Coordinates of N, CA and C in Angstrom, one line a residue:
X1 N -11.5 9.5 9.0 CA -11.0 10.2 10.2 C -9.8 11.1 9.7
X2 N -10.0 12.4 9.9 CA -9.1 13.4 9.4 C -8.1 13.6 10.6
X3 N -6.8 13.3 10.4 CA -5.8 13.4 11.5 C -5.6 14.9 11.8
X4 N -5.9 15.8 10.9 CA -5.7 17.2 11.2 C -6.8 17.7 12.2
X5 N -7.9 17.0 12.3 CA -8.9 17.5 13.2 C -9.1 16.7 14.5
X6 N -8.1 15.8 14.8 CA -8.1 15.1 16.1 C -8.0 16.1 17.2
X7 N -8.8 15.9 18.3 CA -8.8 16.9 19.4 C -7.4 17.2 20.0
X8 N -6.6 16.1 20.1 CA -5.2 16.3 20.6 C -4.3 17.1 19.7
X9 N -4.6 17.0 18.4 CA -3.8 17.8 17.5 C -4.3 19.2 17.5
X10 N -5.6 19.4 17.5 CA -6.2 20.8 17.6 C -5.7 21.5 18.9
X11 N -5.6 20.8 20.0 CA -5.2 21.4 21.2 C -3.7 21.6 21.3
X12 N -2.9 21.1 20.3 CA -1.5 21.3 20.3 C -0.8 20.3 21.2
X13 N -1.4 19.3 21.6 CA -0.8 18.3 22.5 C 0.2 17.4 21.7
X14 N -0.1 17.2 20.5 CA 0.7 16.4 19.6 C 0.6 16.9 18.2
X15 N 1.7 16.7 17.4 CA 1.6 17.2 16.0 C 0.9 16.1 15.2
X16 N 0.6 16.4 14.0 CA -0.1 15.5 13.1 C 0.9 14.4 12.6
X17 N 0.6 13.1 12.8 CA 1.5 12.1 12.3 C 1.7 12.2 10.8
X18 N 2.9 12.1 10.4 CA 3.2 12.3 8.9 C 4.2 11.3 8.5
X19 N 5.3 11.8 8.0 CA 6.4 10.9 7.5 C 7.5 10.7 8.6
X20 N 7.2 11.1 9.8 CA 8.1 11.0 11.0 C 7.9 9.7 11.7
X21 N 8.1 8.6 11.1 CA 7.8 7.2 11.6 C 8.7 7.0 12.9
X22 N 9.8 7.6 13.0 CA 10.6 7.4 14.1 C 9.9 7.9 15.4
X23 N 8.9 8.6 15.3 CA 8.1 9.1 16.5 C 6.9 8.3 16.7
X24 N 6.8 7.1 16.1 CA 5.6 6.3 16.2 C 5.2 6.0 17.7
X25 N 6.1 5.7 18.6 CA 5.8 5.4 19.9 C 5.1 6.6 20.6
X26 N 5.6 7.8 20.4 CA 4.9 9.0 21.0 C 3.5 9.1 20.4
X27 N 3.4 8.9 19.1 CA 2.0 9.1 18.6 C 1.1 8.0 19.1
X28 N 1.6 6.8 19.2 CA 0.7 5.7 19.7 C 0.2 6.0 21.1
X29 N 1.1 6.5 22.0 CA 0.7 6.9 23.3 C -0.4 8.0 23.3
X30 N -0.2 9.0 22.5 CA -1.2 10.1 22.5 C -2.5 9.8 21.7
X31 N -2.4 8.9 20.7 CA -3.5 8.8 19.7 C -4.0 7.4 19.6
X32 N -3.7 6.5 20.5 CA -4.0 5.1 20.4 C -5.5 4.9 20.3
X33 N -6.3 5.7 20.9 CA -7.8 5.5 20.9 C -8.4 5.7 19.5
X34 N -7.5 6.3 18.6 CA -8.0 6.5 17.2 C -7.5 5.4 16.2
X35 N -6.8 4.4 16.8 CA -6.3 3.4 15.9 C -7.4 2.7 15.1
X36 N -7.0 2.4 13.9 CA -8.0 1.8 13.0 C -7.3 0.8 12.1
X37 N -8.0 -0.2 11.6 CA -7.4 -1.1 10.6 C -7.0 -0.3 9.4
X38 N -5.8 -0.6 8.9 CA -5.3 0.1 7.7 C -6.3 0.1 6.6
X39 N -6.9 -1.0 6.3 CA -7.8 -1.1 5.2 C -9.1 -0.2 5.4
X40 N -9.4 0.2 6.6 CA -10.5 1.1 6.9 C -10.1 2.5 6.9
X41 N -8.8 2.8 6.9 CA -8.4 4.2 6.9 C -8.6 4.9 5.5
X42 N -8.5 4.0 4.5 CA -8.5 4.5 3.1 C -10.0 4.3 2.6
X43 N -10.6 5.4 2.1 CA -12.0 5.3 1.7 C -12.3 5.8 0.3
X44 N -11.3 5.9 -0.5 CA -11.5 6.3 -1.9 C -12.3 5.3 -2.7
X45 N -13.0 5.6 -3.7 CA -13.8 4.6 -4.4 C -12.9 3.5 -5.0
X46 N -11.7 3.8 -5.5 CA -10.9 2.7 -6.1 C -10.5 1.8 -5.0
X47 N -10.0 2.3 -3.9 CA -9.6 1.4 -2.8 C -10.7 0.6 -2.3
X48 N -11.9 1.1 -2.2 CA -13.1 0.4 -1.8 C -13.3 -0.8 -2.7
X49 N -13.2 -0.5 -4.0 CA -13.4 -1.6 -5.0 C -12.4 -2.8 -4.8
X50 N -11.1 -2.5 -4.5 CA -10.1 -3.5 -4.3 C -10.3 -4.2 -3.0
X51 N -10.7 -3.4 -2.0 CA -11.0 -4.0 -0.6 C -12.2 -5.0 -0.8
X52 N -13.2 -4.6 -1.5 CA -14.3 -5.6 -1.7 C -13.9 -6.8 -2.5
X53 N -13.1 -6.6 -3.5 CA -12.5 -7.7 -4.3 C -11.8 -8.7 -3.4
X54 N -10.9 -8.1 -2.5 CA -10.1 -9.0 -1.6 C -11.0 -9.7 -0.6
X55 N -12.0 -9.0 -0.1 CA -12.9 -9.6 0.8 C -13.8 -10.7 0.2
X56 N -14.3 -10.5 -1.0 CA -15.1 -11.5 -1.7 C -14.3 -12.7 -2.2
X57 N -13.0 -12.5 -2.4 CA -12.2 -13.7 -2.9 C -11.4 -14.3 -1.8
X58 N -11.4 -13.7 -0.6 CA -10.6 -14.3 0.5 C -9.2 -13.9 0.4
X59 N -8.8 -12.9 -0.4 CA -7.4 -12.6 -0.6 C -6.9 -11.7 0.5
X60 N -5.7 -11.7 0.7 CA -5.0 -10.9 1.7 C -4.8 -9.5 1.1
X61 N -5.1 -8.5 1.8 CA -5.0 -7.1 1.3 C -3.8 -6.5 2.0
X62 N -2.8 -6.1 1.2 CA -1.7 -5.3 1.8 C -1.8 -3.9 1.3
X63 N -1.3 -3.0 2.1 CA -1.3 -1.6 1.8 C 0.1 -1.1 1.7
X64 N 0.3 -0.2 0.7 CA 1.6 0.5 0.6 C 1.3 1.9 1.2
X65 N 1.7 2.1 2.5 CA 1.4 3.3 3.2 C 2.5 4.3 3.1
X66 N 2.2 5.5 2.9 CA 3.2 6.6 2.8 C 3.9 6.7 4.2
X67 N 3.3 6.3 5.2 CA 3.9 6.4 6.6 C 4.6 5.1 7.0
X68 N 4.0 4.0 6.7 CA 4.4 2.7 7.3 C 5.2 1.8 6.3
X69 N 5.0 2.0 5.0 CA 5.6 1.1 4.1 C 4.5 0.0 3.8
X70 N 5.0 -1.3 3.7 CA 4.1 -2.4 3.5 C 3.4 -2.8 4.8
X71 N 2.1 -2.8 4.8 CA 1.4 -3.3 6.0 C 0.2 -4.1 5.6
X72 N -0.2 -5.0 6.4 CA -1.4 -5.8 6.2 C -2.6 -4.9 6.4
X73 N -3.6 -5.1 5.6 CA -4.8 -4.3 5.7 C -5.5 -4.4 7.1
X74 N -5.3 -5.5 7.8 CA -5.9 -5.7 9.1 C -5.0 -5.2 10.2
X75 N -3.9 -4.6 9.9 CA -3.0 -4.1 11.0 C -3.6 -2.8 11.5
X76 N -3.6 -2.6 12.8 CA -4.1 -1.4 13.4 C -3.0 -0.3 13.3
X77 N -3.4 0.9 12.8 CA -2.5 2.0 12.7 C -3.2 3.2 13.2
X78 N -2.4 4.3 13.4 CA -3.0 5.6 13.8 C -3.2 6.4 12.5
X79 N -4.2 7.2 12.5 CA -4.4 8.1 11.3 C -3.2 9.0 11.1
X80 N -2.9 9.3 9.9 CA -1.8 10.1 9.6 C -2.0 11.0 8.3
X81 N -1.2 11.9 8.1 CA -1.3 12.8 6.9 C 0.1 12.7 6.2
X82 N 0.2 11.8 5.3 CA 1.4 11.6 4.5 C 1.1 11.1 3.1
X83 N 1.9 11.4 2.2 CA 1.7 10.9 0.8 C 3.0 10.9 0.1
X84 N 3.1 10.0 -0.9 CA 4.2 10.0 -1.8 C 3.9 10.7 -3.1
X85 N 2.7 11.1 -3.3 CA 2.3 11.8 -4.6 C 3.0 13.1 -4.7
X86 N 3.6 13.3 -5.8 CA 4.3 14.6 -6.1 C 5.6 14.7 -5.4
X87 N 6.1 13.7 -4.8 CA 7.4 13.7 -4.1 C 8.5 13.4 -5.0
X88 N 9.7 13.8 -4.7 CA 10.9 13.6 -5.5 C 11.5 12.2 -5.2
X89 N 12.3 11.8 -6.1 CA 13.0 10.5 -6.0 C 13.8 10.5 -4.7
X90 N 14.5 11.6 -4.3 CA 15.2 11.6 -3.1 C 14.3 11.4 -1.9
X91 N 13.2 12.1 -1.8 CA 12.3 11.9 -0.7 C 11.8 10.4 -0.6
X92 N 11.5 9.8 -1.8 CA 11.0 8.5 -1.8 C 12.1 7.5 -1.3
X93 N 13.3 7.7 -1.7 CA 14.4 6.9 -1.2 C 14.6 7.1 0.3
X94 N 14.4 8.3 0.8 CA 14.6 8.5 2.2 C 13.4 7.8 3.0
X95 N 12.2 7.8 2.4 CA 11.1 7.1 3.1 C 11.3 5.6 3.1
X96 N 11.8 5.1 2.0 CA 12.1 3.6 1.9 C 13.1 3.2 3.0
X97 N 14.1 4.1 3.2 CA 15.1 3.8 4.2 C 14.5 3.9 5.6
X98 N 13.6 4.8 5.8 CA 12.9 5.0 7.1 C 12.0 3.8 7.3
X99 N 11.3 3.3 6.3 CA 10.4 2.1 6.4 C 11.2 0.9 6.8
X100 N 12.4 0.7 6.2 CA 13.2 -0.4 6.4 C 13.7 -0.4 7.9
X101 N 13.9 0.8 8.4 CA 14.4 0.9 9.8 C 13.3 0.9 10.8
X102 N 12.2 1.5 10.6 CA 11.2 1.7 11.6 C 9.8 1.0 11.3
X103 N 9.6 0.7 10.1 CA 8.2 0.3 9.7 C 8.2 -1.0 8.9
X104 N 7.4 -1.0 7.8 CA 7.4 -2.2 7.0 C 7.0 -3.5 7.8
X105 N 6.0 -3.3 8.6 CA 5.7 -4.4 9.6 C 5.4 -5.7 8.8
X106 N 4.9 -5.7 7.6 CA 4.4 -6.9 7.0 C 5.1 -7.1 5.6
X107 N 6.3 -6.5 5.5 CA 7.0 -6.7 4.2 C 7.4 -8.1 3.9
X108 N 7.6 -9.0 4.9 CA 7.9 -10.4 4.7 C 6.9 -11.1 3.8
X109 N 5.6 -10.6 3.8 CA 4.6 -11.2 3.0 C 4.9 -11.1 1.5
X110 N 5.8 -10.2 1.1 CA 6.2 -10.1 -0.3 C 7.0 -11.3 -0.7
X111 N 7.6 -12.0 0.2 CA 8.4 -13.1 -0.1 C 7.7 -14.5 0.0
X112 N 6.4 -14.4 0.3 CA 5.6 -15.6 0.5 C 5.3 -16.2 -0.9
X113 N 5.0 -17.5 -1.0 CA 4.7 -18.2 -2.2 C 3.3 -18.0 -2.6
X114 N 3.0 -16.9 -3.3 CA 1.6 -16.6 -3.7 C 1.4 -17.1 -5.2
X115 N 0.2 -17.7 -5.4 CA -0.1 -18.1 -6.8 C -0.3 -16.8 -7.6
X116 N -1.0 -15.8 -7.1 CA -1.3 -14.6 -7.8 C -1.2 -13.4 -6.9
X117 N -0.6 -12.4 -7.4 CA -0.5 -11.1 -6.7 C -1.0 -10.0 -7.6
X118 N -1.8 -9.2 -7.1 CA -2.3 -8.0 -7.8 C -1.8 -6.8 -7.1
X119 N -1.1 -6.0 -7.9 CA -0.5 -4.8 -7.4 C -1.1 -3.6 -8.1
X120 N -1.8 -2.7 -7.3 CA -2.4 -1.5 -7.9 C -1.8 -0.3 -7.2
X121 N -0.8 0.3 -7.8 CA -0.2 1.5 -7.2 C 0.0 2.6 -8.2
X122 N 0.0 3.8 -7.8 CA 0.3 5.0 -8.6 C 1.8 4.9 -8.8
X123 N 2.3 5.7 -9.7 CA 3.7 5.7 -10.1 C 4.7 5.9 -9.0
X124 N 4.5 6.9 -8.1 CA 5.5 7.1 -7.0 C 5.4 5.9 -6.0
X125 N 4.2 5.4 -5.7 CA 4.1 4.3 -4.8 C 4.8 3.0 -5.4
X126 N 4.6 2.8 -6.7 CA 5.2 1.7 -7.4 C 6.7 1.8 -7.3
X127 N 7.2 3.0 -7.6 CA 8.7 3.3 -7.5 C 9.2 3.0 -6.1
X128 N 8.4 3.3 -5.0 CA 8.8 3.0 -3.6 C 8.9 1.5 -3.4
X129 N 7.9 0.8 -4.0 CA 7.9 -0.7 -3.9 C 9.1 -1.3 -4.6
X130 N 9.4 -0.8 -5.8 CA 10.5 -1.3 -6.5 C 11.8 -1.0 -5.7
X131 N 12.0 0.2 -5.2 CA 13.2 0.5 -4.4 C 13.4 -0.4 -3.2
X132 N 12.2 -0.6 -2.5 CA 12.3 -1.5 -1.3 C 12.5 -2.9 -1.7
X133 N 11.9 -3.4 -2.7 CA 12.1 -4.8 -3.2 C 13.5 -5.0 -3.6
X134 N 14.1 -4.0 -4.3 CA 15.5 -4.2 -4.7 C 16.4 -4.3 -3.5
X135 N 16.2 -3.5 -2.5 CA 17.0 -3.5 -1.3 C 16.9 -4.8 -0.5
X136 N 15.7 -5.5 -0.7 CA 15.4 -6.7 0.0 C 15.7 -7.9 -0.9
X137 N 16.2 -7.7 -2.1 CA 16.5 -8.8 -3.0 C 15.2 -9.5 -3.5
X138 N 14.1 -8.8 -3.7 CA 12.9 -9.3 -4.2 C 12.6 -8.7 -5.5
X139 N 12.1 -9.5 -6.5 CA 11.7 -9.1 -7.8 C 10.2 -8.8 -7.7
X140 N 9.8 -7.6 -8.0 CA 8.4 -7.2 -7.9 C 7.5 -8.1 -8.7
X141 N 8.0 -8.5 -9.9 CA 7.2 -9.3 -10.8 C 7.2 -10.8 -10.4
X142 N 7.9 -11.2 -9.4 CA 7.9 -12.5 -8.9 C 7.2 -12.7 -7.5
X143 N 6.5 -11.6 -7.1 CA 5.8 -11.7 -5.8 C 4.8 -12.8 -5.9
X144 N 4.1 -13.0 -7.1 CA 3.2 -14.1 -7.3 C 3.6 -14.9 -8.4
X145 N 3.1 -16.2 -8.5 CA 3.3 -17.0 -9.7 C 2.9 -16.2 -10.9
X146 N 1.7 -15.6 -10.8 CA 1.3 -14.6 -11.7 C 1.2 -13.3 -11.0
X147 N 1.8 -12.2 -11.5 CA 1.8 -10.9 -10.8 C 1.2 -10.0 -11.8
X148 N 0.1 -9.4 -11.4 CA -0.6 -8.4 -12.2 C -0.3 -7.0 -11.6
X149 N 0.3 -6.2 -12.4 CA 0.6 -4.8 -11.9 C -0.3 -3.8 -12.7
X150 N -1.1 -3.1 -12.0 CA -2.0 -2.1 -12.6 C -1.5 -0.7 -12.2
X151 N -1.2 0.1 -13.2 CA -0.7 1.4 -12.9 C -0.6 2.3 -14.1
X152 N 0.2 3.3 -13.9 CA 0.5 4.3 -14.9 C 1.7 4.0 -15.7
X153 N 2.4 5.0 -16.2 CA 3.5 4.9 -17.1 C 4.7 4.0 -16.5
X154 N 4.8 4.1 -15.2 CA 5.9 3.3 -14.6 C 5.9 1.8 -14.8
X155 N 4.7 1.2 -15.1 CA 4.7 -0.2 -15.2 C 5.4 -0.6 -16.5
X156 N 5.7 0.3 -17.4 CA 6.4 -0.1 -18.6 C 7.9 -0.5 -18.3
X157 N 8.4 -0.1 -17.1 CA 9.8 -0.5 -16.8 C 9.9 -1.9 -16.1
X158 N 8.8 -2.5 -15.9 CA 8.8 -3.8 -15.2 C 8.8 -4.9 -16.3
X159 N 9.5 -6.0 -15.9 CA 9.6 -7.2 -16.8 C 9.1 -8.4 -16.1
X160 N 8.3 -9.2 -16.8 CA 7.8 -10.5 -16.2 C 6.5 -10.4 -15.5
X161 N 5.8 -9.2 -15.6 CA 4.5 -9.1 -14.9 C 3.5 -9.0 -16.0
X162 N 2.2 -9.3 -15.6 CA 1.1 -8.9 -16.5 C 0.9 -7.5 -16.2
X163 N 1.0 -6.6 -17.2 CA 0.9 -5.2 -16.9 C -0.4 -4.6 -17.5
X164 N -1.1 -3.9 -16.7 CA -2.4 -3.3 -17.2 C -2.2 -1.8 -16.9
X165 N -2.1 -1.0 -18.0 CA -2.0 0.4 -17.9 C -3.4 1.0 -17.7
X166 N -3.5 1.9 -16.8 CA -4.8 2.6 -16.5 C -4.5 4.1 -16.5
X167 N -5.4 4.9 -17.0 CA -5.3 6.3 -17.0 C -5.8 7.0 -15.8
X168 N -6.6 6.3 -15.0 CA -7.1 6.9 -13.8 C -7.9 5.9 -13.0
X169 N -8.5 6.4 -11.9 CA -9.2 5.6 -11.0 C -10.4 4.8 -11.6
X170 N -11.1 5.5 -12.5 CA -12.3 4.9 -13.2 C -11.9 3.6 -13.9
X171 N -10.8 3.7 -14.7 CA -10.3 2.6 -15.4 C -9.9 1.4 -14.5
X172 N -9.3 1.8 -13.4 CA -8.8 0.8 -12.4 C -9.9 0.0 -11.7
X173 N -11.1 0.5 -11.8 CA -12.3 -0.1 -11.2 C -13.2 -0.7 -12.2
X174 N -12.8 -0.7 -13.5 CA -13.7 -1.2 -14.5 C -14.1 -2.6 -14.3
X175 N -15.3 -3.0 -14.8 CA -15.8 -4.3 -14.7 C -14.9 -5.3 -15.4
X176 N -14.4 -4.9 -16.6 CA -13.5 -5.8 -17.4 C -12.2 -6.1 -16.6
X177 N -11.7 -5.1 -16.0 CA -10.4 -5.3 -15.2 C -10.7 -6.2 -14.0
X178 N -11.7 -5.9 -13.3 CA -12.1 -6.8 -12.1 C -12.3 -8.2 -12.5
X179 N -12.9 -8.4 -13.7 CA -13.0 -9.8 -14.2 C -11.7 -10.5 -14.4
X180 N -10.7 -9.7 -15.0 CA -9.4 -10.3 -15.2 C -8.7 -10.7 -13.9
X181 N -8.9 -9.8 -12.9 CA -8.3 -10.1 -11.6 C -8.9 -11.3 -11.0
X182 N -10.3 -11.3 -11.1 CA -11.0 -12.5 -10.5 C -10.5 -13.8 -11.1
X183 N -10.2 -13.8 -12.4 CA -9.7 -15.0 -13.0 C -8.3 -15.4 -12.4
X184 N -7.5 -14.4 -12.2 CA -6.2 -14.7 -11.6 C -6.4 -15.2 -10.2
X185 N -7.3 -14.6 -9.4 CA -7.5 -15.0 -8.0 C -8.1 -16.4 -7.9
X186 N -8.8 -16.9 -8.9 CA -9.4 -18.2 -8.8 C -8.3 -19.3 -8.9
X187 N -7.1 -18.9 -9.1 CA -6.0 -19.9 -9.2 C -5.5 -20.5 -7.9
X188 N -5.8 -19.9 -6.8 CA -5.3 -20.5 -5.5 C -5.0 -19.4 -4.5
X189 N -3.8 -19.4 -3.9 CA -3.5 -18.5 -2.9 C -3.1 -17.1 -3.5
X190 N -3.5 -16.1 -2.9 CA -3.3 -14.8 -3.6 C -3.3 -13.6 -2.6
X191 N -3.0 -12.5 -3.2 CA -3.0 -11.3 -2.4 C -3.4 -10.1 -3.4
X192 N -4.2 -9.2 -2.9 CA -4.5 -8.0 -3.7 C -3.8 -6.8 -3.1

């Protein structure tokens, strides 16, 4: 669902939801009929692979949303047009502050006692998670008894995680990688 093509947006009745989380109540009133589960809003091949992995293993799927921060994949959200890709450190810090004030509906799940946590984020999203976790007194690598972080160059700055460097989406969906994750998930309670 492309938020740029919603009839209410095209008619000029409401702007496209973006990084203006403080206007969530207005957007919800105008666009509530387009609400969708967070996990269903994202449809890229890599996200689909992890969504299927979570579903097949019974894992909880959390989403790092450029609009909302940390949200459960089952949470109903409105379509939006926002990203952290290509954004500056200052912008990301501002968004983390905004999430902590207005969003992050499911951030408490980062503090739960998970046997295994699998984190797959691009560098800017991982940076946002680190900044948020630091403000909340949470160590990213301690989210799970075993924490697997899959990502780009930023993962080198983490200590205490199982780090899997990937060059792109194809690597992140590879059969070998999914097998490693399945092994971790077979350990008990978990989150992807």
